[in-house]
Coordinates of C-alpha atoms in Angstrom, one line a residue:
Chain A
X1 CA 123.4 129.3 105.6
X2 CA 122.4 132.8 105.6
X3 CA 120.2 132.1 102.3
X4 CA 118.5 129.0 104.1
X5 CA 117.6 130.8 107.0
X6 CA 116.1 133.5 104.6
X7 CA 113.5 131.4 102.6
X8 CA 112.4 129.5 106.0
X9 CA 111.8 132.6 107.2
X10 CA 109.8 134.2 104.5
X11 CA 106.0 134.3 105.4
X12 CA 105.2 131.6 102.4
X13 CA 107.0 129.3 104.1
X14 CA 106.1 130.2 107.8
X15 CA 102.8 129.4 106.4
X16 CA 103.1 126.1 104.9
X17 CA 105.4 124.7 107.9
X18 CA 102.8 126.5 110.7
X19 CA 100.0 126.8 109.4
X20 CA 97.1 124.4 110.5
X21 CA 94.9 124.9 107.3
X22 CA 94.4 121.8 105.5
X23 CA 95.4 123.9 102.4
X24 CA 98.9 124.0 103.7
X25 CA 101.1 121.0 104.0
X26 CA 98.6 118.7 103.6
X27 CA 97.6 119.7 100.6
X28 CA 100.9 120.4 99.4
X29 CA 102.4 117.4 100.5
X30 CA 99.5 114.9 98.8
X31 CA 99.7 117.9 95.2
X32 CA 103.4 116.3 95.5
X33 CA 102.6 112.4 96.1
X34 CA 100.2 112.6 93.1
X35 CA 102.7 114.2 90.6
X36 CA 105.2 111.7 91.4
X37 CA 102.6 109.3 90.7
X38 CA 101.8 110.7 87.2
X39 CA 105.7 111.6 86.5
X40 CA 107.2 108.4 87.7
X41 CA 104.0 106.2 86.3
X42 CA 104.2 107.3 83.3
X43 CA 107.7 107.3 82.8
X44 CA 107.9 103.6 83.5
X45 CA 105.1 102.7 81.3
X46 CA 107.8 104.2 78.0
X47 CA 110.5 102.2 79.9
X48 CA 108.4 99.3 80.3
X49 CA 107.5 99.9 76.3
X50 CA 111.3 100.0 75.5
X51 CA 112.2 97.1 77.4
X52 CA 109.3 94.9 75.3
X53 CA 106.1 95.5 76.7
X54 CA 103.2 96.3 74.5
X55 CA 106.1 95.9 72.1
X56 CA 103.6 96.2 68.9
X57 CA 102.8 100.2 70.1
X58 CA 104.9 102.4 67.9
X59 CA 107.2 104.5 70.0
X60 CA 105.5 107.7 68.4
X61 CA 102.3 106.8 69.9
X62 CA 104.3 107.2 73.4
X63 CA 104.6 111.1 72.7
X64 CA 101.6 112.0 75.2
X65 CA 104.4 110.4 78.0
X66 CA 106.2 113.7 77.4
X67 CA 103.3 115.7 78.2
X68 CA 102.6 114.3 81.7
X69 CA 105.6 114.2 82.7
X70 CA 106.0 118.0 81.8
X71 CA 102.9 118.6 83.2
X72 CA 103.5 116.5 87.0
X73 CA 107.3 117.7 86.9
X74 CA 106.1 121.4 87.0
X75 CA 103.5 120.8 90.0
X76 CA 106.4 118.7 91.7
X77 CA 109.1 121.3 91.4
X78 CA 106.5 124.1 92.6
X79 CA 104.9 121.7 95.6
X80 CA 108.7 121.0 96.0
X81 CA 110.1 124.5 96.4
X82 CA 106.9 125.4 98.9
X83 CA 107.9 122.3 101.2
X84 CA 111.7 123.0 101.1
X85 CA 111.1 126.8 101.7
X86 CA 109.1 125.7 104.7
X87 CA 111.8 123.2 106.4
X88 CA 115.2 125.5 104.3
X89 CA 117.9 125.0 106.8
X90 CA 117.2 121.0 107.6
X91 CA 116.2 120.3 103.9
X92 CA 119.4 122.4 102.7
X93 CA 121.7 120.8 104.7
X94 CA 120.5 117.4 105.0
X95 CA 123.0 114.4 103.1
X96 CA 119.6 112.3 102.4
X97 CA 117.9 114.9 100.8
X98 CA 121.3 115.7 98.5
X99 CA 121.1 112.0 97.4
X100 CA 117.2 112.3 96.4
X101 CA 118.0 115.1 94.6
X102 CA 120.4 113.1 92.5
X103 CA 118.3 110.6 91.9
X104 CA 115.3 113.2 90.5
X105 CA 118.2 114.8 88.5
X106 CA 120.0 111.2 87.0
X107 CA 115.8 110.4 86.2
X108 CA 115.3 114.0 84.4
X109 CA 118.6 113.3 82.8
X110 CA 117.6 110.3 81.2
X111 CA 114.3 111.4 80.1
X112 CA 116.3 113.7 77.8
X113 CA 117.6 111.3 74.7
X114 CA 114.6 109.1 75.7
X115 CA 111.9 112.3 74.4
X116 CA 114.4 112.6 72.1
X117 CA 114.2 108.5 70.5
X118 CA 110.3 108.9 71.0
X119 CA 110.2 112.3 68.9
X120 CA 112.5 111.3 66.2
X121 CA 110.9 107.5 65.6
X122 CA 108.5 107.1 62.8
X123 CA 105.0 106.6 63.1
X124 CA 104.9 103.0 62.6
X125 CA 108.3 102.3 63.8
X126 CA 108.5 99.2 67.1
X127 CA 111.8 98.7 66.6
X128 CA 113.8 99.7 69.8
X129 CA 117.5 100.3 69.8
X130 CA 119.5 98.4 71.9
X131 CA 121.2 101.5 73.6
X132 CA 117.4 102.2 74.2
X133 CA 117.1 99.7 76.9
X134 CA 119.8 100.8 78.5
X135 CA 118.2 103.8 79.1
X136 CA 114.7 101.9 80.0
X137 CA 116.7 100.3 82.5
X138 CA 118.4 103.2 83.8
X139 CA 115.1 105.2 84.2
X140 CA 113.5 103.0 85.9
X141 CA 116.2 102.7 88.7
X142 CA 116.5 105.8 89.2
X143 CA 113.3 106.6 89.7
X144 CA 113.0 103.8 92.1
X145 CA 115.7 105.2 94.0
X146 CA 114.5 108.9 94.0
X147 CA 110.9 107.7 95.2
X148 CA 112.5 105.7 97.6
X149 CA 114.7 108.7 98.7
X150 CA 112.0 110.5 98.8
X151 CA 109.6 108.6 101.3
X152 CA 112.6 108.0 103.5
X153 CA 113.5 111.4 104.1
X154 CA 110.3 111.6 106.8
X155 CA 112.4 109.1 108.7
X156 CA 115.7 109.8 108.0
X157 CA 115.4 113.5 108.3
X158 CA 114.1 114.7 112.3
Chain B
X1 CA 83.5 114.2 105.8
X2 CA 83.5 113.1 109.3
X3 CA 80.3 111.6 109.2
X4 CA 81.2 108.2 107.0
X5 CA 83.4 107.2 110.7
X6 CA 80.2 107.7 112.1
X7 CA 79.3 104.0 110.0
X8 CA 77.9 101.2 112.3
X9 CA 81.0 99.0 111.4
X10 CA 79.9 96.8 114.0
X11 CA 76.8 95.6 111.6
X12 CA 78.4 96.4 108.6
X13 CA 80.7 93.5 109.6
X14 CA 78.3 91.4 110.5
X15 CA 76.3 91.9 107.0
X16 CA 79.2 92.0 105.0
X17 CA 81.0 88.8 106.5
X18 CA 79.0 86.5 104.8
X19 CA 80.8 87.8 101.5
X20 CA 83.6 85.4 101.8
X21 CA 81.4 82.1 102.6
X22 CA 78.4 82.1 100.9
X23 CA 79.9 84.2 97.9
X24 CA 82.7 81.7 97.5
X25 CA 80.4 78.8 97.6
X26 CA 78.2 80.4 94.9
X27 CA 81.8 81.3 92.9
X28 CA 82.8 77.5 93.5
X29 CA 79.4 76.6 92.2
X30 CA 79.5 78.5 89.1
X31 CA 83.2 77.3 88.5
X32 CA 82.1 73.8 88.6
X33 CA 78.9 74.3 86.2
X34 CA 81.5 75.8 84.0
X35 CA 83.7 73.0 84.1
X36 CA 81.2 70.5 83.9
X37 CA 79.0 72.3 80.8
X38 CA 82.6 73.4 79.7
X39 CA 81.0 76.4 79.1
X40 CA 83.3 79.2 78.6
X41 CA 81.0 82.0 79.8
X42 CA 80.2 81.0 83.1
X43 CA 83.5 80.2 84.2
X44 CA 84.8 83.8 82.6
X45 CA 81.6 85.0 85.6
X46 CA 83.0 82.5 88.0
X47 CA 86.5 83.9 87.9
X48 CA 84.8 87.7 88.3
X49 CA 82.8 86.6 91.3
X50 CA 86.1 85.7 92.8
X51 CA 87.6 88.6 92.2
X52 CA 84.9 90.6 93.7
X53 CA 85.2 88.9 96.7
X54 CA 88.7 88.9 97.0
X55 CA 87.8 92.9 96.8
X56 CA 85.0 92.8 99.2
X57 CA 86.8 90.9 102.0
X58 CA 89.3 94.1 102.6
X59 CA 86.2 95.8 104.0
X60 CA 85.5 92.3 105.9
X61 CA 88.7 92.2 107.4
X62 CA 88.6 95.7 108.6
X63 CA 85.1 96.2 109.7
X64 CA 85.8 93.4 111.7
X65 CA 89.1 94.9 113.2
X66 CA 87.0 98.4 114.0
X67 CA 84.0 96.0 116.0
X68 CA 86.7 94.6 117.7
X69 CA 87.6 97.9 119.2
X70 CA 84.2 98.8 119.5
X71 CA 82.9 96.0 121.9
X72 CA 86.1 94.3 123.7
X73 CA 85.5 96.4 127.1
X74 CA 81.3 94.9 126.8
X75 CA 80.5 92.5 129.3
X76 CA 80.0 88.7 127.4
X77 CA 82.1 89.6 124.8
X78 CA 85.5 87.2 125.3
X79 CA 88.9 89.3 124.2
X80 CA 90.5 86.0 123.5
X81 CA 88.0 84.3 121.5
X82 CA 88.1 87.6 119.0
X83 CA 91.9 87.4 119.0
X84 CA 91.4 83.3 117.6
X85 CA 88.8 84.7 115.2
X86 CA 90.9 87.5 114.0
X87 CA 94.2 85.7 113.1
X88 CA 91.7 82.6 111.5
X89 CA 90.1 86.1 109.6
X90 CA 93.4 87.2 108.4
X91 CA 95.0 83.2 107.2
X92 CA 91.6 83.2 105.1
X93 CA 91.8 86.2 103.7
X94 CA 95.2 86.6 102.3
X95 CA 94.6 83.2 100.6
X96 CA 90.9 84.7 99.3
X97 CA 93.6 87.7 97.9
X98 CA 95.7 84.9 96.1
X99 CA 92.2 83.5 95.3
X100 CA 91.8 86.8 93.4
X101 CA 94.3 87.5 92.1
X102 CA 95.0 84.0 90.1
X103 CA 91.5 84.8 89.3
X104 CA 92.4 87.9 87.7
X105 CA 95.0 86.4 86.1
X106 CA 92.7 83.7 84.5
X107 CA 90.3 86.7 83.1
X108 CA 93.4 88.8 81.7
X109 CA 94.5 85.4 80.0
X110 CA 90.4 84.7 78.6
X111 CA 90.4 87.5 77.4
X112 CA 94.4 88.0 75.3
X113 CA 93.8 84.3 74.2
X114 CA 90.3 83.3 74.8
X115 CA 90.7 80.7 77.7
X116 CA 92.2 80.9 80.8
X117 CA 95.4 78.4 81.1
X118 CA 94.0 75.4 82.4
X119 CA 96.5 75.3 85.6
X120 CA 95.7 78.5 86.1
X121 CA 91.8 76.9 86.5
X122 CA 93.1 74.6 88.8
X123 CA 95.0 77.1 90.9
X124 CA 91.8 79.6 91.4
X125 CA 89.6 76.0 92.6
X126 CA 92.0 74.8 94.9
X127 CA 92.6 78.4 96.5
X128 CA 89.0 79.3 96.6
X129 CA 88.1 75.9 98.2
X130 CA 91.1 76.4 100.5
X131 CA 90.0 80.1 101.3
X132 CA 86.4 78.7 102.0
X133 CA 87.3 76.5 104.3
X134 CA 89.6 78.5 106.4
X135 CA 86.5 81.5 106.2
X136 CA 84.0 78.8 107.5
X137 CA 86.3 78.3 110.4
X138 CA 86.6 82.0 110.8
X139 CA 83.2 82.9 110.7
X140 CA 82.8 80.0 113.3
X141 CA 84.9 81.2 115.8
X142 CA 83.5 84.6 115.1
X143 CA 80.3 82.9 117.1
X144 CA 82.0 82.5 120.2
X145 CA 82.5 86.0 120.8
X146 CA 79.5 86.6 121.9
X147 CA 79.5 82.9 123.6
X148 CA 82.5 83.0 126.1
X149 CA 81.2 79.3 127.5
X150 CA 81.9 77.8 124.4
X151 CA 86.1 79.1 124.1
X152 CA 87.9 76.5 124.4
X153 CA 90.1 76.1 127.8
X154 CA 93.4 76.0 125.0
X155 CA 92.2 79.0 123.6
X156 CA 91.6 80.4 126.2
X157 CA 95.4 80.2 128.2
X158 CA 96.7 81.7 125.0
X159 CA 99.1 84.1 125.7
X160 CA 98.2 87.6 123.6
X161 CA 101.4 87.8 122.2
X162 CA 101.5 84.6 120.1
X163 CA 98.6 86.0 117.8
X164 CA 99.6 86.2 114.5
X165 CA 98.7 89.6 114.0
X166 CA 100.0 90.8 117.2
X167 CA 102.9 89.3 116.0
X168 CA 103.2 91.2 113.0
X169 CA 102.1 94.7 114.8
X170 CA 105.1 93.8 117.2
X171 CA 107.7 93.8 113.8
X172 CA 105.8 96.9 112.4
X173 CA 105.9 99.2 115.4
X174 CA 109.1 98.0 116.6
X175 CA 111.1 97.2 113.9
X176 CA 112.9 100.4 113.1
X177 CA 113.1 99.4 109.4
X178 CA 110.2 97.3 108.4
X179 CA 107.2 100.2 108.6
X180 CA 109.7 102.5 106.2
X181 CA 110.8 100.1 104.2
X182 CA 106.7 99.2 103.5
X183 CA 106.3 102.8 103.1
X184 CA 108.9 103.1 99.7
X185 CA 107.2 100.3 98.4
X186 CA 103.9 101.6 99.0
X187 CA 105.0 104.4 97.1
X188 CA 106.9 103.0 94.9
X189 CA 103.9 100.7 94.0
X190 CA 101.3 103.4 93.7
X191 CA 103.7 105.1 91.3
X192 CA 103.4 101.7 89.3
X193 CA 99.8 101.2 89.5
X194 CA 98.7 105.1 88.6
X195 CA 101.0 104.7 85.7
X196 CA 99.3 102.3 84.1
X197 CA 96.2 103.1 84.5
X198 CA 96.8 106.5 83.5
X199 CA 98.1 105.0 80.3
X200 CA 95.0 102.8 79.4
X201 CA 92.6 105.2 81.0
X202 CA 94.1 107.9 78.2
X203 CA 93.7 105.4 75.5
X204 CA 90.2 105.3 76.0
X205 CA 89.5 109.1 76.4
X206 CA 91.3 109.3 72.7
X207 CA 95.0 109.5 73.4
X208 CA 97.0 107.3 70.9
X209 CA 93.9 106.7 68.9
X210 CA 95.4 104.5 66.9
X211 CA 97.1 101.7 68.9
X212 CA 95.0 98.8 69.4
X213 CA 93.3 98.4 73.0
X214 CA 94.6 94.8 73.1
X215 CA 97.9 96.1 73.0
X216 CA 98.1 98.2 76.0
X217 CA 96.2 95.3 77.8
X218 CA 99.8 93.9 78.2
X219 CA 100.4 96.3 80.8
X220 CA 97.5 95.3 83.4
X221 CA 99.9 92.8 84.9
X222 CA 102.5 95.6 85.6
X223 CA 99.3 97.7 87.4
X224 CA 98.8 94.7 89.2
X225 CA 101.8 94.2 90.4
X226 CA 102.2 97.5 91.9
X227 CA 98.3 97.0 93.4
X228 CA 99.6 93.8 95.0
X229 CA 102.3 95.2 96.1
X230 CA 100.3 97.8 97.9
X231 CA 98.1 95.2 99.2
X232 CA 100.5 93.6 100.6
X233 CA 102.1 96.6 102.8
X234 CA 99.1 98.3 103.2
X235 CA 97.7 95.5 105.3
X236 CA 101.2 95.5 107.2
X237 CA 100.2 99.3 108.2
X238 CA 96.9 98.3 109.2
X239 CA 97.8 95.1 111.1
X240 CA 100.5 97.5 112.3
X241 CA 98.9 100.1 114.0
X242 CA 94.8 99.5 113.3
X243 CA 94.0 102.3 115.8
X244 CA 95.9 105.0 113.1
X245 CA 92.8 104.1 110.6
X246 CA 89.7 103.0 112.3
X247 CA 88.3 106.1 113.0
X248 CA 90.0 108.5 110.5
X249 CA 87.7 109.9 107.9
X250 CA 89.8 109.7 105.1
X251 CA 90.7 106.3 105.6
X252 CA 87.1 105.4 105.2
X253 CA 87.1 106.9 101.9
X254 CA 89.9 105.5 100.3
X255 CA 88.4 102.0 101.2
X256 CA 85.2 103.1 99.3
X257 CA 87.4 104.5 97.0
X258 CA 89.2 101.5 96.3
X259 CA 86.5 99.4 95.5
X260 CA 85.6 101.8 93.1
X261 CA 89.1 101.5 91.8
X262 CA 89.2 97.7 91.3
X263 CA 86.2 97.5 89.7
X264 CA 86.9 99.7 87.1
X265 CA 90.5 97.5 87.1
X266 CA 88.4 94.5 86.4
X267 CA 86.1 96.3 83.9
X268 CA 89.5 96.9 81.7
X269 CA 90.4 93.7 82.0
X270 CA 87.0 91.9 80.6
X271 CA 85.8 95.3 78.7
X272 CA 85.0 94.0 75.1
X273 CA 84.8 96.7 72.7
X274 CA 87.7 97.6 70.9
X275 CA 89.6 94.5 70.8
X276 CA 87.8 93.3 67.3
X277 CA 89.1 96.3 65.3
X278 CA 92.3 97.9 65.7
X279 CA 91.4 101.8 65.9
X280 CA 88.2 102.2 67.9
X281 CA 86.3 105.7 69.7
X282 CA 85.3 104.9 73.0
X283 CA 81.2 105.9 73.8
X284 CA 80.3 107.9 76.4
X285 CA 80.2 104.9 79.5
X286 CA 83.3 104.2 78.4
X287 CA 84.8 107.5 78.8
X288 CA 82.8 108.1 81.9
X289 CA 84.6 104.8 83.1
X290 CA 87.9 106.0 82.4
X291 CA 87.3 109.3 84.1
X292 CA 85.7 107.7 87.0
X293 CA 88.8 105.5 87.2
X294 CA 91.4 107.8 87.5
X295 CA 89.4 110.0 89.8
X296 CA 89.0 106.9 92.3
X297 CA 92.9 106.4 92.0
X298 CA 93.8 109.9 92.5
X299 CA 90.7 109.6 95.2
X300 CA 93.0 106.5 96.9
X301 CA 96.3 108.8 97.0
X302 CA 94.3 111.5 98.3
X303 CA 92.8 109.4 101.5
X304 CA 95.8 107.8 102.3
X305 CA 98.0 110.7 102.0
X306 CA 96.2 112.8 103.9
X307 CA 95.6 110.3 106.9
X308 CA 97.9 112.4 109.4
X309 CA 96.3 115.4 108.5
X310 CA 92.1 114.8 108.3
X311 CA 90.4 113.4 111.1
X312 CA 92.5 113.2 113.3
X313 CA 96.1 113.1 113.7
X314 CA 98.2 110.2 114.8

């Protein structure tokens, strides 16, 4: 507790949580919406790939997915960090925000042994595994349920 | 910023409501030709008209919301009679969306397999005709606003609550589910939406050079089902609560913004180049396109995300 209580009271944070700038949460909060949009979007468009669409694409033509996602997943845990810091001890201690952590951390799970399959496949190769789907299928959940998760927490969180 | 809320939305309504009639008469028109001369062209034109529409009544719809705010307190305006008008606006326009979007559908089909599935044909003629018809009567009860003599007496003991759309801001508002629940979808649709449109967008700026643009046409239909999905719940919002967006800046701009947006969507869906050979270089419009495309999505995000925070807050 004494950590929480720490970070929300460093001036960073004091700043994004008071501050009336638009440059604060605002901004923060929409840098955050839009890498989800990029790292979940993009994402689903390999899992939607795997699971037969666009099925005549060679999976090594999917490789720039892996970039995005690197790319939205670093503004999101940075945005991320800023709007926990700013709200610590009710983010820290809150059971909805646990389980939308899980969900982010299952997603970046599987995204592991999918860059994996996509790095390793040939550069004609369309034929996808069928352990491959699984994973498609499992990706896609879970980002449904951290993005769901996520969007609740301004309701379920005071 | 602050000066696009500064719009006459009143006129603006009243010039951009005749979108929805005369432009689906014309659309109807061209379908017909089309059907009659069986001339593939103009129905592939027909279908686009409708789609524009479809696009073009969002700002009908809500123009119309923000005059009705505007003028309810003047003196021979009738409350009532723009209630009747609005729920009439609101049947006819979501079947002008479904109007749309079958007419979408029929394009993405022209253009994988050269024709449009003839029941799809069907579909976009019987919904347009349907959507016309329910516009007409909308646009005529819009003329008794200003005409409180000519309300009808029925109309006129209709209690406020059994509106439709009051009915639907009742649900929203007091439903302690039903505005978050449309919130994760929103989101969960945008993700969708952005995705794939990221995706084709790169194509054309030179990512994955070598996959075929017909290819990743497959996944329009996945970008469209996210943008109907958003649609869908972002009308519940502004049924909802209209007074949250009619006079917020960025609201404003992600309207424009959108239109932007679903142009370019349809512009990927007809766009012609590239589908002949399998490795193609975009030119410069087309890259321009592609940037201008994600910029308007990202331009979407931006306005509706940051509708607590510009303007002013709700």
């Amino acid at each position: 507790m004494g950590f929480l209580a720490w970070l929300e009271a460093l001036p960073l944070s004091i700043w994004v949580h008071e501050s009336p700038s638009v440059w604060a949460q605002p901004t923060i909060l929409t840098l955050h919406t839009m890498g989800m949009a990029v790292l979940v979007g993009a994402s689903w468009v390999l899992d939607l790939r795997l699971l037969g669409v666009s099925r005549n694409v060679p999976l090594a033509s999917y490789r720039w997915v892996f970039r995005a996602v690197a790319i939205a997943f670093t503004v999101n845990v940075i945005t991320g960090v800023l709007l926990f810091a700013s709200k610590a001890a009710t983010w820290g201690t809150a059971f909805p925000f646990l389980v939308k952590m899980l969900f982010v951390a299952a997603s970046v799970a599987f995204l592991v042994p999918l860059r994996t399959l996509v790095l390793t496949s040939g550069p004609e190769q369309v034929e996808v595994a069928g352990n491959a789907r699984f994973l498609a299928v499992a990706s896609i959940l879970m980002w449904a349920g951290a993005v769901t998760a996520g969007r609740l927490l301004a309701y379920l969180v005071p | 910023m602050e000066s696009i809320t500064s719009v006459d939305t009143t006129h603006l309504h009243l010039l951009l409501n005749h979108v929805p009639t005369v432009g689906t008469v014309a659309a109807l028109a061209l379908l017909l030709l089309a059907i009659v001369r069986r001339d593939e062209m103009l129905k592939l034109a027909g279908l686009e008209v409708i789609f524009v529409i479809a696009l073009l009544s969002m700002p009908v719809y809500m123009t119309g919301v923000a005059a009705q705010h505007k003028i309810h307190k003047m003196p021979g305006v009738s409350d009532t009679a723009m209630s009747v008008h609005q729920d009439a606006a609101l049947t006819g326009f979501t079947v002008a969306e479904f109007a749309g979007f079958v007419a979408w559908i029929g394009l993405w089909q022209s253009r994988r397999r050269g024709r449009a599935a003839p029941g799809v044909m069907t579909a976009v003629v019987v919904l347009s005709a349907t959507s016309l018809a329910l516009m007409g009567r909308a646009a005529n009860l819009g003329g008794e606003i200003r005409h409180p003599e000519i309300v009808t007496a029925a109309a006129s003991a209709m209690d406020p609550a059994q509106f439709v759309t009051a009915q639907i801001s009742d649900i929203m508002v007091n439903s302690p589910w039903a505005w978050p629940a449309s919130e994760a979808v929103h989101f969960l649709g945008l993700s969708l939406s952005i995705g794939v449109l990221f995706a084709i967008n790169l194509r054309i700026l030179g990512v994955m050079k070598h996959v075929p643009f017909g290819d990743l046409h497959r996944l329009l239909p996945w970008g469209m089902l996210g943008f109907g999905a958003n649609l869908i719940t972002g009308m519940l919002f502004f049924v909802g609560q209209p007074g949250q967006y009619l006079d917020s800046a960025p609201f404003y701009w992600k309207v424009v913004f959108l239109m932007v947006a679903g142009a370019n969507f349809l512009y990927l869906t007809v766009f012609k180049r590239s589908w002949a050979a399998g490795a193609f270089t975009a030119g410069f419009g087309d890259k321009a396109m592609a940037v201008l495309s994600i910029f308007s999505w990202l331009a979407v995000l931006y306005g509706g995300r940051m509708l607590p925070f510009i303007g002013h807050a709700f």
